[in-house]
Amino acid sequence: MTESAYPPISDQLEELESAQEEGRRKMDWATQHMPILEAVREEFVADQPFEGERIAMAMHVEAKTAVLVETLAEGGAEVAVTGCNPLSTHDDVSAALDTHENITCYAKRGVDDEEYYEAIEAVIAHEPTVTVDDGMDLVAAIHEDYPELIDGIVGGAEETTTGVHRLRAMDEDGALDYPVFAVNDTPMKRLFDNIHGTGESSLASIAMTTNLSWAGKNVVVAGFGYCGKGVARKASGQNANVIVTEVEPRRALEAHMEGYDVMPMAEAAEIGDVFLTTTGNRDIIVEEHFEAMKDGVLLANAGHFDIEIDLEALSDLAVDTYEARDGVEAYEMDDGRRLNVIAEGRLVNLAAPVSLGHPVEVMDQSFGIQAVCVREILENPDEYDAGVHDVPDELDKEIAEIKLAAEGVDFDSLTDTQRDYMGSWDHGT
Amino acid sequence: MTESAYPPISDQLEELESAQEEGRRKMDWATQHMPILEAVREEFVADQPFEGERIAMAMHVEAKTAVLVETLAEGGAEVAVTGCNPLSTHDDVSAALDTHENITCYAKRGVDDEEYYEAIEAVIAHEPTVTVDDGMDLVAAIHEDYPELIDGIVGGAEETTTGVHRLRAMDEDGALDYPVFAVNDTPMKRLFDNIHGTGESSLASIAMTTNLSWAGKNVVVAGFGYCGKGVARKASGQNANVIVTEVEPRRALEAHMEGYDVMPMAEAAEIGDVFLTTTGNRDIIVEEHFEAMKDGVLLANAGHFDIEIDLEALSDLAVDTYEARDGVEAYEMDDGRRLNVIAEGRLVNLAAPVSLGHPVEVMDQSFGIQAVCVREILENPDEYDAGVHDVPDELDKEIAEIKLAAEGVDFDSLTDTQRDYMGSWDHGT
Amino acid sequence: MTESAYPPISDQLEELESAQEEGRRKMDWATQHMPILEAVREEFVADQPFEGERIAMAMHVEAKTAVLVETLAEGGAEVAVTGCNPLSTHDDVSAALDTHENITCYAKRGVDDEEYYEAIEAVIAHEPTVTVDDGMDLVAAIHEDYPELIDGIVGGAEETTTGVHRLRAMDEDGALDYPVFAVNDTPMKRLFDNIHGTGESSLASIAMTTNLSWAGKNVVVAGFGYCGKGVARKASGQNANVIVTEVEPRRALEAHMEGYDVMPMAEAAEIGDVFLTTTGNRDIIVEEHFEAMKDGVLLANAGHFDIEIDLEALSDLAVDTYEARDGVEAYEMDDGRRLNVIAEGRLVNLAAPVSLGHPVEVMDQSFGIQAVCVREILENPDEYDAGVHDVPDELDKEIAEIKLAAEGVDFDSLTDTQRDYMGSWDHGT
Amino acid sequence: MTESAYPPISDQLEELESAQEEGRRKMDWATQHMPILEAVREEFVADQPFEGERIAMAMHVEAKTAVLVETLAEGGAEVAVTGCNPLSTHDDVSAALDTHENITCYAKRGVDDEEYYEAIEAVIAHEPTVTVDDGMDLVAAIHEDYPELIDGIVGGAEETTTGVHRLRAMDEDGALDYPVFAVNDTPMKRLFDNIHGTGESSLASIAMTTNLSWAGKNVVVAGFGYCGKGVARKASGQNANVIVTEVEPRRALEAHMEGYDVMPMAEAAEIGDVFLTTTGNRDIIVEEHFEAMKDGVLLANAGHFDIEIDLEALSDLAVDTYEARDGVEAYEMDDGRRLNVIAEGRLVNLAAPVSLGHPVEVMDQSFGIQAVCVREILENPDEYDAGVHDVPDELDKEIAEIKLAAEGVDFDSLTDTQRDYMGSWDHGT
């Protein structure tokens, strides 16, 4: 195995033992509320489907992800894991994970850019047979810097919209050299993770960072994809007046037909109280918008990267900046207006000081799919060419059925007559 | 041209002139609220894209559809049209359409089965070059009984979920011999027609047929496809307590995660006050369910065919049946319970006496797509093989943009930087 | 008894028998869905609390009210009844009521002003001991023209917000000479009748009159009292974008905090698609507003009187008016804009051609209170001085309990410990 | 002045200076988002209405309350303040307040019972002329132990439902010896504080304490008063399935008619995932309920006192208890089920570790009323007898108008014609 100088978390932390205990306590709570992974883990422990495999992971290392990491490890894999965002790691969870005999964890909160990439290289140095990404850092680094490893990689899985988007671009360029499941694109992932997960946790994070209310606020949601829909719907459910900005006419029309105000950001900037970007694109809120905003507005981002709010331009405009609250940086304009940026414009439901990331149950569904995708690529490697693959419907349904059973929700089955009917076309009015 | 003995509506109606006037007044109202078709019609009148073509249509003949029929006719086509449901025709609108020099209309309300199919044959006798269906009656009849016409047909368009479902089954069997656009499957059609159209108009039809309230009612929605979602959401918005039944685990889970009660129909039957089927499948509410229901329940269907509620079984169970109200047939059980079936279990937003079908604006969007699909198949016939085709995204977007412009809703455009970013994948965290 | 020349409905109708049958069928349907009145009727039939009393009623005479009229009659009263709005009477129901041996019914649809007041006088000629009003026509006429009857009147009950408002003004002037229960002001009445009843039925009436959709529409609701709240909430639940106008700062703030847009009518006029007045006040939409409106807007009123939309001013502005649809009068402006007035600006959920009035269940609650109020005033006449009286809480609770029992809804009771706690104040943190 | 040995916070804290700075920073944030108090403060600074008065306060001492305390102090009063709940004090805010020359602050987090009451006595030792309570601790202590001070007290104001409830009981016993404004009972307070404030902040506190989701959860809300309505509505807006328990039939019916499931707690206990008590009464969730609950449920209280969940009984049932997370105590049953109690059953939006109390804007409204009530009682002392008084409507409206102006929301005014109409009753149909 290639050597890497970068040490696992256990070699970096002081007061390691108490961190491990605290991390374990967090993981226990998550485990209690992740019935899907619990069911999958039982199966994996019995079947050992990952015997002899090496799984490399770059994920937000906190309690919920840790349950996925353990689930894979207990299926027999050797797992190496690091963070996918310098601010989202919980060091205690990282430390707790690192105690598992099959797991090496390199994630540490607050590392600088150099350390961040060293940790990714340390994970890659384990010479993975499978990669699991949240933002395609591993896929990118392997293709760019370690192409010699690609032959040994059976496949991968990618968690986010943004990562899948970039993978598809790479695939179209013919530059993706092994199969990767687009976990993000499953109905399960989109509906539950993006709509309920991003929606609920972004709003709760902002509320608990600012102590402000949603009722009667003009909340500007940039983007009406699944994340934007989630944020809009949940904000509406807290009695906010939601304004949507979009660039795709059908989504703009969809938002309009649901009763939201739709307008260009240049107009929304003048009336918004809170701005939430969810587009996955860059430069959504820029200089001209900052100049039009009211005093005291809140700016936050629920997209993967911190490129949606142009903080550089905002800094240039500001005559002063200061920490108004934990997790809130105030930018004071020369006319006295204060624009408050939450969590440095990073993914707000992960990066704000109080943030806990997606709700446990939502990640349970998302990670359940990840787990069965890893099983699938290893069981049926020949069925998947290099490139981006949709998650097979049967896996998605398997997870839904596990979840419904865990919630005690019963539902109907097609009768034979109904099944025949669905397949027939030769009858009249 | 093949001859058909079946006469157009003008030869069937007494008091023809007043019917024509009334029909025209209905069409005028619709036209006022159909800005998409209005914009498309202007283009067609100028370009005459259908010069020399013969379009056969089997649609619900009422005011809104009539605006589509006219729009196609004014694009230069000779149009022959009949109904797709014996109860949904408005004779006055049918008569008004028949006055147009390019249009022959055979639709008549309340025809029997034999007449219904004679009218379809009369339409087919025009030897169409294009078919436009709502339930694939024309496609089915042509393939079964007039295969010799297929060579002359450039293509078709199908409006409903059910029709598309049957066409796909036919396509998979290799039995569909010309290209048909699945208009139903566009995002525009599904979101607006199914969710808003079916949702709003089914509930309003039931309310205005029964004079009953939704608030506090247990409303059982069978199926959580687009129609079911629409009915569930709108009923919830009228303060009903919505219960969903499903057979697909992901849809069942989606409904559960949105906060609806999910359960098998056998359980729902015991507590429901109103039952609405939206599945497109048969035998959704059957004998065992009737036996479990409370006194006074309402039963209605929002799916295409009247096969979802097993009325034969209900008749067998009943000791008496009588018309409780216009559009409501009461079935009295031997224990005194009365089960009230609305509009004979036919598509409730079309077949109830007060029903007006989908809202005008919703049909404007749906028919706008129909119109540009007909244009597309005639402009680019070589691009489409025999089989079911998705509506090209660009057509769908074209309609969305026309609608937003008509509503005065402005939205953002991607900047060049953003467009580049969406296509790139080579940047870091 | 004073004589009156005005004849009961039975002496006015042709084809009386078929009208009676049709009216009875309508009443049967209502009775099935009015479990509260059913329970009250059983009690009245057994106790005969109104033996020897004469009850005068001026109400919207349709199926639901008829069940109240019968309930009072079966409690032993002689009942004389007429309409409270020339457009809301169903002649068939009126005829069916008139067949009851204890009931004389004078209500007829479409009477002119003179006949309307003659019918009121005919009712008063029965020399009532109790009056039941919907809009205080009886109270007003008796005080103005028949003061000699007041000594014989034990008390009355008033159904509407507007009527109660006028009675309170009269009471403050010292001009109300017998006790009247303000049925409108009970929590039950306000919450269910105004919010659910007015909300649901106004929207359904407009939808089924116009065949238009609510989704994405700017719906301007004038007034944020109980009726306005109901309309706003239900319109929001159909995915409209609701705009509220108000004159009371706390209600304006309440609407704002619920996420609605709040603005003056002069601004709302420019962007509204549908306007619904619910204020109970006059001149809510006037000339300056008509001038600002978009082409094709809908104007409707859900307040008691047709004074909220200034139709006189609208007529003066119009260059042409015509019936655009049954129940829709179009006013064409000189710049071509068409403003569509629904049901002549009268109470839209009663006066539109398709309208059925409030939902049956909602009126069951409201009329249940009416029935026990009449019982109360006759059982305890000495407890109520001349003037407006709130409905005693116990009556209101009695009706709620009857309804919950009928719906099969069980709820908790206070334990003795809890009851003690609610009355104590001597304990610490 | 009476002497008290209990020291102000400044004499109790180490690292006082940094605490003062941090407290000031928190207060600055609050001040930015409290436009009502800002407007009121400007008026008070100019008018000095409290010159020579001594105001005693027992409130939750955190940033928002601190702005009220300062506002009163800057109106010229000498203010002495302590906490009203041992867990709700922020020591840094307390320290910052104590630096104001007119303010002495005794509140300290985590004091024991003895210290808690000593601090109350220390406040009373300032011999107040006005009391401001949140839970009537000051009123109770003064009446019980310092009756000699009552002659010097002009009046008071009480913030909470529970406090007002107890004051009314005291008043009915003839035991309340000075006038107290029931700030809780104003429309403003109820609608915004209880519905939006309690609703939003309770749910956000629970979400951020547990990292769990609301979507699809069975959330049992005990009590359907204003707080219960708020919690139910906001939970529904996060896609929870809400179940309501009640003892008052009209509230039970109201909840039922809004589409919520209503049932006794004994039934709800079996299916609930989260339980939230909002009744203000005791013993809402007791032994029989604990025994029926599912594994992993969450139990929280949003009522004033920690008496709604019977933790003593729960402790007796448990075989083990441990801290599952910060702010979550797990009670393990002998059958392995774990019941998780949040914030020790205390007011969850104040007492959970992450909690920040009500949103700033909501408290701005509530405290705005407090401020003008104190002004009112001092300006017009002779108009208020001993006993509980409703806040005069004009004060409530004054605050609403200040708020609307601050939010830039314009609204209509009655015209003279309309005002006349509202006062008249002498016109017909």
PDB file of C-alpha atoms in Angstrom, chain B residues 70 89 121 171 185 202 301 361 385:
ATOM      1  CA  GLU B  70     -59.982  25.925 -33.444  1.00  0.00           C
ATOM      2  CA  THR B  89     -69.513  16.388 -24.237  1.00  0.00           C
ATOM      3  CA  GLU B 121     -65.214   5.681 -36.947  1.00  0.00           C
ATOM      4  CA  ASP B 171     -45.157   0.042 -27.774  1.00  0.00           C
ATOM      5  CA  ASP B 185     -45.592  12.952 -19.309  1.00  0.00           C
ATOM      6  CA  SER B 202     -62.412  17.255  -8.513  1.00  0.00           C
ATOM      7  CA  ASN B 301     -63.335   8.643  -9.129  1.00  0.00           C
ATOM      8  CA  GLU B 361     -55.827  28.064 -17.392  1.00  0.00           C
ATOM      9  CA  ASP B 385     -39.782   6.627 -35.193  1.00  0.00           C
TER      10      ASP B 385
END
